[in-house]
PDB file of C-alpha atoms in Angstrom:
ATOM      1  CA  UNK R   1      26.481 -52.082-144.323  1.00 36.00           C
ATOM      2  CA  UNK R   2      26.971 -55.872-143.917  1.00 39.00           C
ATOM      3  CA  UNK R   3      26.880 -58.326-141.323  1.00 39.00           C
ATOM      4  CA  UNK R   4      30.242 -57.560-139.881  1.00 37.00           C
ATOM      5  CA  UNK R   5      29.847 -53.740-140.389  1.00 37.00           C
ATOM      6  CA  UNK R   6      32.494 -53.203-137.367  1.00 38.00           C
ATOM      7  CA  UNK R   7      34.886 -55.479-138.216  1.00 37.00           C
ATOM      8  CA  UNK R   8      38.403 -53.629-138.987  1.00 39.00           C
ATOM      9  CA  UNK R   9      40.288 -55.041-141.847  1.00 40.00           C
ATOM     10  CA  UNK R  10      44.163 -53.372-141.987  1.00 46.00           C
ATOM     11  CA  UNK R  11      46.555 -54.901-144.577  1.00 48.00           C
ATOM     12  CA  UNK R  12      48.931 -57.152-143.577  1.00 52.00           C
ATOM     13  CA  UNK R  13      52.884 -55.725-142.014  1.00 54.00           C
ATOM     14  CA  UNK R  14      55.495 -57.650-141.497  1.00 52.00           C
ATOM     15  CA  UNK R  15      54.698 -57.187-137.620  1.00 52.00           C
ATOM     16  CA  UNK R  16      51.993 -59.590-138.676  1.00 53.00           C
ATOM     17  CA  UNK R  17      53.922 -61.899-140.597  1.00 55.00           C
ATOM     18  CA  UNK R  18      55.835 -65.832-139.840  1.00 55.00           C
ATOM     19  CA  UNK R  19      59.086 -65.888-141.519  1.00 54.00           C
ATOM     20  CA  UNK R  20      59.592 -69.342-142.900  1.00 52.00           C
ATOM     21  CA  UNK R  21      62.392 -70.872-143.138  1.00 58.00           C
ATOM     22  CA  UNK R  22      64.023 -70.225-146.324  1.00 57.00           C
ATOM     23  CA  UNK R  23      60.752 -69.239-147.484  1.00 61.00           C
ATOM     24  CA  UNK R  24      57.969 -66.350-147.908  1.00 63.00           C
ATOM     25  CA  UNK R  25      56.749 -64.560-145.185  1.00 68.00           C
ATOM     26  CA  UNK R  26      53.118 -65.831-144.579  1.00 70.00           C
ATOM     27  CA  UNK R  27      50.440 -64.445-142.744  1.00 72.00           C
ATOM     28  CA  UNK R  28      49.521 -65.234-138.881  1.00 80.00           C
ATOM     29  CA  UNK R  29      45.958 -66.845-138.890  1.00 79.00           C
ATOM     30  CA  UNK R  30      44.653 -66.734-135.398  1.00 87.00           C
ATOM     31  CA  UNK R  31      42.016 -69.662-134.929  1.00 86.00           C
ATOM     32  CA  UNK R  32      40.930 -71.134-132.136  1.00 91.00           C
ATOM     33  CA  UNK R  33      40.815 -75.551-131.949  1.00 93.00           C
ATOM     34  CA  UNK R  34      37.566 -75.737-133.321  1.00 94.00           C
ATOM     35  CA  UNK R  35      38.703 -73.568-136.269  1.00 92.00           C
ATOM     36  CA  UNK R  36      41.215 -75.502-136.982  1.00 90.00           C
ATOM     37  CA  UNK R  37      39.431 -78.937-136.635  1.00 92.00           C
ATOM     38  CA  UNK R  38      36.956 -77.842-139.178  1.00 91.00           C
ATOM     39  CA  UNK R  39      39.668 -77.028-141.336  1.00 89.00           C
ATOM     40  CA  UNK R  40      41.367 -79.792-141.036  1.00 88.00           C
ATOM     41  CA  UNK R  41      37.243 -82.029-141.946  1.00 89.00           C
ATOM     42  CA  UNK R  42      36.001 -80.183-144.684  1.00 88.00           C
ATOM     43  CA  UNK R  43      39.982 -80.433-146.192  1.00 85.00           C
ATOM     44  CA  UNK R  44      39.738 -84.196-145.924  1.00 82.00           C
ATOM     45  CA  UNK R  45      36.183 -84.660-146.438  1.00 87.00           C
ATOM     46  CA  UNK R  46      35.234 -81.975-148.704  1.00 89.00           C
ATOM     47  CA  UNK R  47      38.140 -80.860-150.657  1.00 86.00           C
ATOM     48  CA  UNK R  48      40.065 -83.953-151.428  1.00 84.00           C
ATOM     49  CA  UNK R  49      37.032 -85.863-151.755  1.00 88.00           C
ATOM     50  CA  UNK R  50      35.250 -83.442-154.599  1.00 91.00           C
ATOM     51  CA  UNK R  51      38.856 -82.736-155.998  1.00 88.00           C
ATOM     52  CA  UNK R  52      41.467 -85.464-155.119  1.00 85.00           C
ATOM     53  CA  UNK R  53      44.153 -84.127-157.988  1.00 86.00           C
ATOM     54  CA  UNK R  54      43.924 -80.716-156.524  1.00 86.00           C
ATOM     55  CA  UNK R  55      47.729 -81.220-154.841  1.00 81.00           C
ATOM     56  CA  UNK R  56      48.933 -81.823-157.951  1.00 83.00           C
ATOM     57  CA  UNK R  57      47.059 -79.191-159.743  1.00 85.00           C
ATOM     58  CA  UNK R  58      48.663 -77.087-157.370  1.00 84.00           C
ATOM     59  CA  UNK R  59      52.178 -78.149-157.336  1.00 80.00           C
ATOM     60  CA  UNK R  60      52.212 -78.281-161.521  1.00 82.00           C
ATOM     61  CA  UNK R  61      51.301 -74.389-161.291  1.00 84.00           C
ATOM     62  CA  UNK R  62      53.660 -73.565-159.018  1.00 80.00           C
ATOM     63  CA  UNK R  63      55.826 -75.378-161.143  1.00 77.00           C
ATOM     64  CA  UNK R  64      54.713 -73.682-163.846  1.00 79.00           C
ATOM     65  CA  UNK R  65      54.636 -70.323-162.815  1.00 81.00           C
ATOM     66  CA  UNK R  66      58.051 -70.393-161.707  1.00 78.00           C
ATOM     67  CA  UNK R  67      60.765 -70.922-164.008  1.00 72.00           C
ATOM     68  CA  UNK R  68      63.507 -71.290-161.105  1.00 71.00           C
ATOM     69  CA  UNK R  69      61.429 -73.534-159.391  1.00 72.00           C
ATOM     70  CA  UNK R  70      61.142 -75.791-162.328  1.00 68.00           C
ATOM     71  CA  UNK R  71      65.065 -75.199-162.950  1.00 66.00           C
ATOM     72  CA  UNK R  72      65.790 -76.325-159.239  1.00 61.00           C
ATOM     73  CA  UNK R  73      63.166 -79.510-159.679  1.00 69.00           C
ATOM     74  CA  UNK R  74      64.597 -80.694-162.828  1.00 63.00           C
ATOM     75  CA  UNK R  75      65.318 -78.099-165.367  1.00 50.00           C
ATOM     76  CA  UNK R  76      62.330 -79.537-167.289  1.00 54.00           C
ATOM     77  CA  UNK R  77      58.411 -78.834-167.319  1.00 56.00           C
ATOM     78  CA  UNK R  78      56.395 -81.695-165.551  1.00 57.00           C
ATOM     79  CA  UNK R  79      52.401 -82.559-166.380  1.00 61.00           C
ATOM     80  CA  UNK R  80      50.188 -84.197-164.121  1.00 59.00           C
ATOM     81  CA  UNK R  81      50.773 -87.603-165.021  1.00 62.00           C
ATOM     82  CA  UNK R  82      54.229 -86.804-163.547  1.00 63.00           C
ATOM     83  CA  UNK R  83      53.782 -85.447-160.636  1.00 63.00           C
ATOM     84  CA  UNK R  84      51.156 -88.545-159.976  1.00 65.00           C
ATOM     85  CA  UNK R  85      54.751 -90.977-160.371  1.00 66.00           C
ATOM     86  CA  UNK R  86      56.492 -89.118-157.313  1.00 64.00           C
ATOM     87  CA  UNK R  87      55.514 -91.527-154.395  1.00 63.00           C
ATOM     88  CA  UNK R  88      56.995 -89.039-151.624  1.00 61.00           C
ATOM     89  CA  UNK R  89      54.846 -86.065-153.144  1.00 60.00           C
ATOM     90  CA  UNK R  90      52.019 -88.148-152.321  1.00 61.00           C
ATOM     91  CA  UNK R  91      52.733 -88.541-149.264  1.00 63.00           C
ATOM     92  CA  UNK R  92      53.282 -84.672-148.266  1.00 57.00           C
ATOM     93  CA  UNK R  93      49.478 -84.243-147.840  1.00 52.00           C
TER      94      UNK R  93
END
């Protein structure tokens, strides 16, 4: 038994689901404030600083991994040097 031998883990419905719009269903996380502000400190002073490309990482594979994604972008395959040109997909995060 672990730690958290009475926790209940169910998998996830779509009772327990956001519908985005125009996009996947994604799961609802329930945190409280301080949750969420240590999210939001070890993102910005953890992640990013260890792993500043990791957006783009990211993005490329999606791109990557999805050929009408690509198609919609462009209808060509991007690398990271790319991606680091587009001065609004900087500013997303």
């Amino acid at each position: 038994m672990g730690i958290c031998s009475s926790a209940v883990v169910s998998p996830e419905t779509s009772a327990s689901m956001v519908h985005e719009k125009g996009g996947a269903p994604q799961p609802i996380l329930y945190l409280t404030q301080k949750e969420k502000e240590l999210l939001k400190k070890h993102y910005r002073e953890t992640l990013i600083a260890q792993r500043p490309d990791i957006y783009h990482k990211t993005m490329l594979s999606c791109i990557n991994s999805s050929p009408k994604m690509n198609e919609i972008i462009a209808c060509q395959q991007y690398c990271m040097r790319d991606l680091t040109q587009w001065p609004k997909l900087n500013k997303m995060w």
